Short mmCIF file of N, CA, C and O in Angstrom, two decimals:
data_model
loop_
_atom_site.label_atom_id
_atom_site.label_comp_id
_atom_site.label_asym_id
_atom_site.label_seq_id
_atom_site.Cartn_x
_atom_site.Cartn_y
_atom_site.Cartn_z
N UNK A 12 0.84 -1.43 -0.28
CA UNK A 12 -0.17 0.19 0.25
C UNK A 12 0.85 1.03 0.07
O UNK A 12 1.03 2.17 -0.25
N UNK A 13 2.06 1.23 0.63
CA UNK A 13 2.68 2.42 1.26
C UNK A 13 3.05 2.38 -0.22
O UNK A 13 3.41 3.53 -1.06
N UNK A 14 3.34 1.65 -1.53
CA UNK A 14 3.82 1.71 -2.91
C UNK A 14 3.50 2.89 -3.62
O UNK A 14 3.48 3.53 -4.59
N UNK A 15 2.31 2.44 -3.14
CA UNK A 15 1.39 3.20 -4.20
C UNK A 15 0.95 4.26 -3.71
O UNK A 15 0.42 5.43 -4.38
N UNK A 16 1.07 4.71 -2.67
CA UNK A 16 0.39 6.48 -2.25
C UNK A 16 1.71 6.42 -2.41
O UNK A 16 1.34 8.35 -3.02
N UNK A 17 2.60 6.26 -2.63
CA UNK A 17 4.37 6.83 -3.05
C UNK A 17 4.52 7.42 -4.17
O UNK A 17 4.20 8.30 -4.85
N UNK A 18 3.49 5.95 -5.17
CA UNK A 18 3.98 6.49 -7.12
C UNK A 18 2.60 7.67 -7.11
O UNK A 18 3.12 8.46 -8.10
N UNK A 19 1.51 7.70 -6.32
CA UNK A 19 0.47 9.30 -6.67
C UNK A 19 0.63 9.75 -6.30
O UNK A 19 0.65 10.91 -6.75
N UNK A 20 1.38 9.69 -5.28
CA UNK A 20 1.81 11.05 -4.20
C UNK A 20 2.89 11.98 -5.53
O UNK A 20 3.14 13.35 -5.72
N UNK A 21 3.89 11.30 -6.42
CA UNK A 21 4.95 11.53 -6.63
C UNK A 21 4.21 11.82 -8.36
O UNK A 21 4.46 13.01 -8.89
N UNK A 22 3.55 11.14 -8.27
CA UNK A 22 2.43 11.49 -10.47
C UNK A 22 1.71 13.18 -9.77
O UNK A 22 1.74 13.54 -10.70
N UNK A 23 1.07 12.63 -9.21
CA UNK A 23 -0.06 14.05 -8.40
C UNK A 23 0.91 15.66 -8.63
O UNK A 23 0.93 16.26 -8.92
N UNK A 24 2.54 15.06 -7.35
CA UNK A 24 3.23 16.22 -8.25
C UNK A 24 3.20 16.91 -9.26
O UNK A 24 3.64 18.33 -9.43
N UNK A 25 4.19 15.71 -9.53
CA UNK A 25 4.37 15.93 -11.28
C UNK A 25 3.41 16.76 -12.19
O UNK A 25 3.72 17.21 -13.10
N UNK A 26 2.31 16.52 -11.69
CA UNK A 26 0.91 16.97 -12.09
C UNK A 26 0.50 19.10 -11.65
O UNK A 26 -0.18 19.44 -11.79
N UNK A 27 1.23 18.80 -10.56
CA UNK A 27 1.16 19.89 -10.06
C UNK A 27 -0.19 20.01 -8.89
O UNK A 27 -0.73 21.34 -8.55
N UNK A 28 -0.80 19.00 -8.46
CA UNK A 28 -1.95 19.06 -8.14
C UNK A 28 -1.64 18.51 -6.51
O UNK A 28 -0.92 17.43 -6.72
N UNK A 29 -2.40 18.28 -5.79
CA UNK A 29 -2.45 18.00 -4.41
C UNK A 29 -2.46 16.15 -4.53
O UNK A 29 -3.86 15.54 -5.48
N UNK A 30 -2.28 15.57 -3.54
CA UNK A 30 -2.63 13.92 -2.86
C UNK A 30 -3.75 13.65 -2.07
O UNK A 30 -3.63 14.60 -1.06
N UNK A 31 -5.08 14.29 -3.08
CA UNK A 31 -5.84 13.40 -1.81
C UNK A 31 -6.18 12.12 -0.97
O UNK A 31 -6.84 11.57 -1.01
N UNK A 32 -5.30 11.24 -1.25
CA UNK A 32 -5.38 9.74 -0.66
C UNK A 32 -6.27 9.14 -2.16
O UNK A 32 -5.96 9.18 -3.63
N UNK A 33 -5.91 7.27 -1.90
CA UNK A 33 -6.20 6.56 -3.02
C UNK A 33 -7.43 5.99 -2.95
O UNK A 33 -8.21 6.67 -1.72
N UNK A 34 -8.08 5.96 -4.29
CA UNK A 34 -9.69 5.96 -4.07
C UNK A 34 -9.69 4.70 -4.67
O UNK A 34 -8.66 4.14 -4.42
N UNK A 35 -10.77 4.32 -4.28
CA UNK A 35 -11.43 2.09 -3.89
C UNK A 35 -11.27 2.06 -5.82
O UNK A 35 -11.55 2.37 -6.98
N UNK A 36 -10.68 0.84 -5.56
CA UNK A 36 -11.22 0.13 -6.78
C UNK A 36 -12.07 -0.21 -7.21
O UNK A 36 -12.87 0.09 -6.83
N UNK A 37 -11.97 0.70 -8.94
CA UNK A 37 -13.30 1.04 -10.20
C UNK A 37 -13.97 1.91 -9.76
O UNK A 37 -14.86 2.35 -9.54
N UNK A 38 -13.44 2.91 -8.79
CA UNK A 38 -14.03 4.23 -9.20
C UNK A 38 -13.56 5.45 -9.48
O UNK A 38 -11.83 5.67 -9.31
N UNK A 39 -14.34 5.98 -10.33
CA UNK A 39 -13.99 6.61 -11.25
C UNK A 39 -14.70 8.03 -11.77
O UNK A 39 -15.57 7.61 -11.17
N UNK A 40 -14.83 9.01 -12.07
CA UNK A 40 -15.10 10.09 -12.28
C UNK A 40 -15.96 9.70 -14.10
O UNK A 40 -15.30 8.50 -14.55
N UNK A 41 -16.96 9.83 -13.56
CA UNK A 41 -18.55 9.62 -14.93
C UNK A 41 -17.84 10.45 -16.20
O UNK A 41 -18.21 9.41 -16.77
N UNK A 42 -16.95 11.24 -16.14
CA UNK A 42 -16.53 11.22 -17.29
C UNK A 42 -15.03 10.50 -18.18
O UNK A 42 -15.10 10.18 -19.25
N UNK A 43 -14.47 10.08 -16.71
CA UNK A 43 -13.40 8.78 -17.18
C UNK A 43 -14.20 7.60 -17.76
O UNK A 43 -13.59 7.20 -18.61
N UNK A 44 -15.40 7.02 -17.15
CA UNK A 44 -16.13 6.30 -17.82
C UNK A 44 -16.25 6.44 -18.92
O UNK A 44 -16.12 5.66 -19.78
N UNK A 45 -16.94 7.51 -19.74
CA UNK A 45 -17.96 7.39 -20.54
C UNK A 45 -16.77 7.51 -21.55
O UNK A 45 -16.38 7.36 -22.61
N UNK A 46 -15.19 7.86 -21.07
CA UNK A 46 -14.01 7.94 -22.34
C UNK A 46 -13.92 6.66 -22.70
O UNK A 46 -13.34 6.30 -23.78
N UNK A 47 -13.99 6.20 -21.39
CA UNK A 47 -13.63 4.26 -21.53
C UNK A 47 -14.76 3.75 -22.33
O UNK A 47 -14.09 3.01 -23.62
N UNK A 48 -16.09 3.88 -22.38
CA UNK A 48 -16.98 3.33 -22.79
C UNK A 48 -16.75 3.96 -23.97
O UNK A 48 -17.32 2.59 -25.05
N UNK A 49 -16.22 5.29 -24.68
CA UNK A 49 -16.12 5.91 -26.62
C UNK A 49 -14.91 4.55 -27.05
O UNK A 49 -15.54 4.59 -27.90
N UNK A 50 -13.80 4.42 -25.99
CA UNK A 50 -12.81 3.76 -27.13
C UNK A 50 -13.40 2.26 -26.83
O UNK A 50 -12.88 1.96 -27.82
N UNK A 51 -14.20 1.92 -25.58
CA UNK A 51 -14.59 0.76 -26.55
C UNK A 51 -15.83 0.13 -27.88
O UNK A 51 -15.60 -0.65 -28.62
N UNK A 52 -17.23 1.08 -27.48
CA UNK A 52 -17.57 1.15 -28.40
C UNK A 52 -16.91 1.86 -29.77
O UNK A 52 -17.94 1.45 -30.83
N UNK A 53 -15.57 2.56 -30.09
CA UNK A 53 -15.68 3.32 -31.29
C UNK A 53 -16.26 4.42 -31.53
O UNK A 53 -15.92 4.93 -32.58
N UNK A 54 -17.10 5.03 -30.80
CA UNK A 54 -17.50 5.39 -31.02
C UNK A 54 -16.81 7.15 -29.72
O UNK A 54 -17.72 7.09 -28.52
N UNK A 55 -16.98 8.60 -29.92
CA UNK A 55 -16.89 9.75 -29.27
C UNK A 55 -18.07 10.53 -28.43
O UNK A 55 -18.68 11.36 -28.15
N UNK A 56 -19.16 9.61 -28.94
CA UNK A 56 -20.50 10.81 -29.41
C UNK A 56 -20.89 11.06 -27.98
O UNK A 56 -21.03 12.32 -27.87
N UNK A 57 -21.10 9.69 -27.23
CA UNK A 57 -21.80 10.12 -25.86
C UNK A 57 -20.61 10.65 -25.25
O UNK A 57 -20.81 11.36 -23.94
N UNK A 58 -19.98 10.62 -25.03
CA UNK A 58 -18.57 11.29 -24.17
C UNK A 58 -18.99 12.93 -24.81
O UNK A 58 -18.73 13.61 -23.79
N UNK A 59 -18.89 12.93 -25.85
CA UNK A 59 -19.16 14.51 -26.59
C UNK A 59 -20.11 14.97 -26.35
O UNK A 59 -20.05 16.05 -25.74
N UNK A 60 -21.17 15.00 -25.87
CA UNK A 60 -22.44 14.82 -25.22
C UNK A 60 -22.65 15.28 -23.95
O UNK A 60 -22.72 16.39 -23.42
N UNK A 61 -22.09 14.33 -23.29
CA UNK A 61 -21.68 14.09 -21.46
C UNK A 61 -20.93 16.09 -21.16
O UNK A 61 -20.98 16.23 -20.24
N UNK A 62 -20.02 15.39 -22.15
CA UNK A 62 -18.64 16.53 -21.77
C UNK A 62 -19.27 18.02 -22.12
O UNK A 62 -19.50 18.74 -21.45
N UNK A 63 -19.92 18.23 -22.96
CA UNK A 63 -20.48 19.87 -23.72
C UNK A 63 -21.67 19.72 -22.88
O UNK A 63 -22.01 20.99 -22.52
N UNK A 64 -22.78 18.74 -22.45
CA UNK A 64 -23.60 19.26 -21.69
C UNK A 64 -23.57 19.88 -20.59
O UNK A 64 -24.43 20.57 -20.29
N UNK A 65 -22.55 19.05 -19.51
CA UNK A 65 -22.12 19.55 -18.14
C UNK A 65 -21.33 21.21 -18.56
O UNK A 65 -21.71 22.32 -17.78
N UNK A 66 -20.70 21.12 -19.55
CA UNK A 66 -20.00 22.86 -20.00
C UNK A 66 -20.93 23.44 -20.32
O UNK A 66 -21.35 25.16 -19.59
N UNK A 67 -22.01 23.68 -21.00
CA UNK A 67 -23.17 24.39 -21.67
C UNK A 67 -23.97 25.09 -19.96
O UNK A 67 -24.12 26.19 -19.26
N UNK A 68 -23.90 23.94 -19.48
CA UNK A 68 -25.11 23.51 -18.08
C UNK A 68 -23.91 24.80 -16.89
O UNK A 68 -24.56 25.69 -16.80
N UNK A 69 -22.83 24.71 -17.07
CA UNK A 69 -21.96 25.10 -16.57
C UNK A 69 -21.37 27.16 -16.16
O UNK A 69 -21.99 28.19 -16.04
N UNK A 70 -21.77 27.26 -18.30
CA UNK A 70 -21.69 28.49 -18.08
C UNK A 70 -22.93 29.02 -18.41
O UNK A 70 -23.28 29.94 -17.82
N UNK A 71 -24.55 28.46 -18.57
CA UNK A 71 -25.90 29.33 -18.42
C UNK A 71 -26.32 29.73 -16.63
O UNK A 71 -26.29 30.79 -16.99
N UNK A 72 -25.61 28.63 -16.17
CA UNK A 72 -25.89 28.72 -14.24
C UNK A 72 -25.35 29.64 -14.56
O UNK A 72 -25.45 31.22 -13.65
N UNK A 73 -23.55 30.20 -14.51
CA UNK A 73 -22.56 31.00 -14.11
C UNK A 73 -22.90 32.24 -14.47
O UNK A 73 -22.94 33.91 -14.58
N UNK A 74 -23.48 32.23 -16.49
CA UNK A 74 -23.78 33.42 -16.98
C UNK A 74 -24.78 34.15 -16.00
O UNK A 74 -25.29 35.56 -16.32
N UNK A 75 -26.47 33.50 -16.47
CA UNK A 75 -27.08 34.18 -15.92
C UNK A 75 -26.89 34.43 -14.23
O UNK A 75 -27.77 35.61 -14.31
N UNK A 76 -25.97 34.08 -13.45
CA UNK A 76 -26.05 34.70 -12.32
C UNK A 76 -25.33 35.93 -12.47
O UNK A 76 -25.80 36.86 -11.50
N UNK A 77 -24.07 36.00 -13.07
CA UNK A 77 -23.26 37.25 -13.85
C UNK A 77 -24.48 38.47 -13.42
O UNK A 77 -24.51 39.62 -13.94
N UNK A 78 -25.59 37.79 -14.56
CA UNK A 78 -26.35 38.69 -15.46
C UNK A 78 -27.08 39.27 -14.44
O UNK A 78 -27.52 40.56 -14.65
N UNK A 79 -28.12 38.39 -14.03
CA UNK A 79 -28.44 39.43 -13.10
C UNK A 79 -28.36 39.81 -11.65
O UNK A 79 -28.47 41.32 -11.18
N UNK A 80 -26.57 39.72 -11.07
CA UNK A 80 -26.07 40.80 -10.37
C UNK A 80 -25.34 41.54 -10.76
O UNK A 80 -25.58 42.93 -10.51
N UNK A 81 -25.34 41.67 -12.11
CA UNK A 81 -25.08 43.37 -12.44
C UNK A 81 -26.12 44.31 -13.03
O UNK A 81 -26.06 45.29 -12.72
N UNK A 82 -27.53 43.79 -13.31
CA UNK A 82 -28.62 44.90 -12.93
C UNK A 82 -28.12 45.48 -11.73
O UNK A 82 -29.31 46.43 -11.63
N UNK A 83 -27.73 45.20 -10.86
CA UNK A 83 -28.34 45.42 -9.52
C UNK A 83 -26.99 46.07 -8.41
O UNK A 83 -26.97 47.09 -7.70
N UNK A 84 -25.79 46.45 -9.24
CA UNK A 84 -24.59 47.03 -9.35
C UNK A 84 -23.99 47.52 -9.02
O UNK A 84 -23.38 48.22 -8.44
N UNK A 85 -24.69 48.50 -9.56
CA UNK A 85 -24.47 50.00 -9.73
C UNK A 85 -25.60 50.73 -7.88
O UNK A 85 -25.31 51.92 -7.45
N UNK A 86 -26.84 49.49 -7.74
CA UNK A 86 -27.23 50.61 -6.48
C UNK A 86 -26.83 50.49 -5.29
O UNK A 86 -27.01 51.50 -4.39
N UNK A 87 -26.03 49.04 -4.51
CA UNK A 87 -25.47 49.80 -3.40
C UNK A 87 -23.93 49.15 -3.65
O UNK A 87 -23.54 48.26 -4.22
N UNK A 88 -22.79 48.94 -2.63
CA UNK A 88 -21.63 48.91 -2.80
C UNK A 88 -21.40 46.88 -2.53
O UNK A 88 -21.26 46.56 -3.38
N UNK A 89 -22.78 47.12 -1.55
CA UNK A 89 -22.47 44.87 -1.31
C UNK A 89 -22.83 44.20 -2.69
O UNK A 89 -22.69 43.40 -3.29
N UNK A 90 -23.92 45.22 -3.16
CA UNK A 90 -24.36 44.48 -4.59
C UNK A 90 -23.52 44.65 -6.09
O UNK A 90 -23.50 43.12 -6.78
N UNK A 91 -22.40 45.81 -5.73
CA UNK A 91 -21.79 45.86 -6.93
C UNK A 91 -20.80 44.36 -6.68
O UNK A 91 -19.78 43.46 -7.51
N UNK A 92 -20.10 44.41 -5.59
CA UNK A 92 -19.25 42.85 -4.46
C UNK A 92 -19.89 42.20 -5.55
O UNK A 92 -18.98 40.77 -5.52
N UNK A 93 -20.76 41.42 -5.04
CA UNK A 93 -21.59 40.56 -5.11
C UNK A 93 -21.52 40.51 -7.11
O UNK A 93 -21.46 39.21 -7.18
N UNK A 94 -21.68 41.73 -8.17
CA UNK A 94 -21.51 41.25 -9.12
C UNK A 94 -20.46 41.10 -9.58
O UNK A 94 -19.20 39.99 -10.53
N UNK A 95 -19.02 41.64 -8.73
CA UNK A 95 -17.90 41.96 -9.14
C UNK A 95 -17.26 39.52 -9.21
O UNK A 95 -16.55 38.95 -9.32
N UNK A 96 -17.78 39.40 -8.00
CA UNK A 96 -18.16 37.94 -7.02
C UNK A 96 -18.13 37.05 -8.51
O UNK A 96 -17.82 35.42 -9.60
N UNK A 97 -19.69 37.59 -8.91
CA UNK A 97 -20.45 36.70 -10.16
C UNK A 97 -19.09 36.32 -11.10
O UNK A 97 -18.97 36.00 -11.99
N UNK A 98 -19.05 37.87 -11.59
CA UNK A 98 -18.62 38.25 -12.65
C UNK A 98 -16.75 37.22 -12.34
O UNK A 98 -16.56 36.82 -13.73
N UNK A 99 -16.15 37.35 -11.63
CA UNK A 99 -15.45 36.80 -11.81
C UNK A 99 -15.23 34.97 -11.91
O UNK A 99 -14.66 34.09 -12.77
N UNK A 100 -16.31 34.51 -11.45
CA UNK A 100 -16.67 33.07 -11.12
C UNK A 100 -17.38 33.16 -12.66
O UNK A 100 -16.14 32.38 -13.48
N UNK A 101 -17.85 32.97 -13.28
CA UNK A 101 -18.09 33.32 -14.62
C UNK A 101 -16.96 33.38 -15.50
O UNK A 101 -16.58 32.55 -16.31
N UNK A 102 -16.69 33.59 -15.54
CA UNK A 102 -15.01 34.53 -16.61
C UNK A 102 -14.00 33.13 -16.54
O UNK A 102 -13.89 32.84 -17.44
N UNK A 103 -14.03 33.21 -15.07
CA UNK A 103 -12.53 32.31 -14.56
C UNK A 103 -13.08 31.32 -15.46
O UNK A 103 -12.49 29.76 -16.06
N UNK A 104 -14.16 30.38 -15.01
CA UNK A 104 -15.09 29.32 -15.72
C UNK A 104 -14.61 29.41 -17.05
O UNK A 104 -14.67 27.95 -17.53
N UNK A 105 -15.16 30.14 -17.66
CA UNK A 105 -15.20 29.77 -19.12
C UNK A 105 -14.10 29.97 -19.92
O UNK A 105 -13.35 29.27 -20.60
N UNK A 106 -12.59 30.68 -19.08
CA UNK A 106 -11.60 30.53 -19.45
C UNK A 106 -10.87 29.25 -19.00
O UNK A 106 -10.27 28.70 -20.41
N UNK A 107 -10.86 28.36 -18.02
CA UNK A 107 -11.22 26.74 -17.06
C UNK A 107 -10.94 26.30 -18.43
O UNK A 107 -10.04 25.64 -19.78
N UNK A 108 -12.41 26.35 -19.29
CA UNK A 108 -12.73 25.34 -20.58
C UNK A 108 -12.43 25.54 -21.20
O UNK A 108 -11.52 24.11 -22.40
N UNK A 109 -12.05 26.64 -21.62
CA UNK A 109 -11.46 27.34 -23.11
C UNK A 109 -9.84 26.40 -22.83
O UNK A 109 -9.59 25.99 -23.86
N UNK A 110 -9.23 27.26 -22.39
CA UNK A 110 -7.42 26.66 -21.86
C UNK A 110 -7.92 25.20 -22.11
O UNK A 110 -6.55 24.68 -22.66
N UNK A 111 -8.70 24.29 -21.24
CA UNK A 111 -8.31 22.78 -20.89
C UNK A 111 -8.70 22.43 -22.43
O UNK A 111 -8.19 21.19 -22.78
N UNK A 112 -9.29 23.03 -23.06
CA UNK A 112 -9.82 21.82 -24.77
C UNK A 112 -9.41 22.51 -25.94
O UNK A 112 -9.13 22.04 -26.02
N UNK A 113 -8.32 23.66 -25.36
CA UNK A 113 -7.25 24.14 -26.17
C UNK A 113 -5.63 23.24 -26.12
O UNK A 113 -4.84 22.89 -26.72
N UNK A 114 -5.47 23.20 -24.48
CA UNK A 114 -3.85 22.32 -24.58
C UNK A 114 -4.19 21.07 -23.93
O UNK A 114 -5.21 20.61 -23.92
N UNK A 115 -3.03 20.65 -24.16
CA UNK A 115 -2.99 19.11 -24.08
C UNK A 115 -3.29 19.11 -22.47
O UNK A 115 -2.94 19.13 -21.76
N UNK A 116 -3.66 18.03 -21.95
CA UNK A 116 -3.46 17.34 -20.67
C UNK A 116 -2.32 16.98 -20.92
O UNK A 116 -0.75 17.46 -21.27
N UNK A 117 -2.07 18.04 -18.59
CA UNK A 117 -0.72 17.46 -17.48
C UNK A 117 -0.09 16.09 -18.70
O UNK A 117 1.28 15.84 -18.49
N UNK A 118 -0.22 15.20 -18.43
CA UNK A 118 -0.01 13.61 -18.81
C UNK A 118 1.12 14.09 -20.44
O UNK A 118 1.35 12.98 -20.66
N UNK A 119 -0.16 14.96 -21.52
CA UNK A 119 0.65 14.86 -22.71
C UNK A 119 1.29 15.97 -22.66
O UNK A 119 1.83 16.62 -24.00
N UNK A 120 2.23 17.00 -21.90
CA UNK A 120 2.64 18.19 -21.62
C UNK A 120 4.09 17.95 -22.01
O UNK A 120 4.77 16.84 -21.70
N UNK A 121 4.37 18.25 -23.35
CA UNK A 121 5.83 18.47 -23.63
C UNK A 121 6.56 19.54 -23.27
O UNK A 121 8.09 19.47 -23.69
N UNK A 122 5.94 21.15 -23.27
CA UNK A 122 6.80 21.60 -23.62
C UNK A 122 6.99 22.76 -22.46
O UNK A 122 7.03 23.89 -21.93
N UNK A 123 6.20 22.40 -20.93
CA UNK A 123 5.12 22.99 -20.05
C UNK A 123 4.54 24.01 -20.35
O UNK A 123 4.38 24.93 -18.68
N UNK A 124 4.05 24.17 -20.82
CA UNK A 124 2.71 24.86 -21.01
C UNK A 124 1.20 24.75 -20.80
O UNK A 124 0.04 24.85 -21.07
N UNK A 125 1.28 22.92 -20.84
CA UNK A 125 -0.27 22.25 -20.20
C UNK A 125 -0.34 23.20 -18.85
O UNK A 125 0.13 23.67 -18.27
N UNK A 126 -2.39 23.16 -18.87
CA UNK A 126 -3.01 23.65 -18.90
C UNK A 126 -3.24 23.01 -16.24
O UNK A 126 -2.83 21.69 -17.27
N UNK A 127 -3.06 23.26 -15.62
CA UNK A 127 -3.03 22.07 -14.47
C UNK A 127 -4.49 21.68 -14.44
O UNK A 127 -5.33 21.99 -15.26
N UNK A 128 -4.02 20.94 -14.10
CA UNK A 128 -4.97 19.03 -14.54
C UNK A 128 -6.09 18.99 -13.26
O UNK A 128 -5.55 19.58 -12.08
N UNK A 129 -7.08 19.05 -13.66
CA UNK A 129 -8.28 19.00 -12.67
C UNK A 129 -9.01 17.81 -11.97
O UNK A 129 -9.33 17.83 -11.10
N UNK A 130 -7.80 16.71 -12.31
CA UNK A 130 -8.63 15.39 -12.29
C UNK A 130 -8.57 14.96 -11.26
O UNK A 130 -7.26 15.81 -10.50
N UNK A 131 -9.07 14.10 -10.25
CA UNK A 131 -8.27 13.35 -9.02
C UNK A 131 -8.26 11.83 -8.95
O UNK A 131 -9.32 11.55 -10.02
N UNK A 132 -7.24 11.71 -8.34
CA UNK A 132 -6.88 10.16 -8.76
C UNK A 132 -7.84 8.94 -7.12
O UNK A 132 -7.37 10.15 -6.76
#
């Protein structure tokens, strides 16, 4: 067990990600399971749908919140702060999605430009 924990710690450190412990055997994120199924079936369509729907939902929710808080941002300082927080969350979310979509994962990095990895083992 110590060997595997050390191996995962080193692996995660190489990704610039924290070590969060070992997961039980057979426990994977839904997107990883869908990626495995895509390879087994020879089609990425269900995987693309899963990821696209999740990204679209996240964008729409954050956009709606930022747009709503923007309506009241000039009324009071606290409302302005709420808008700024919603704006930052919205734009950072979109930025992360876009960067992750365009850059190789840390596992595929060759020049040190890969974005930080967000998955957990």
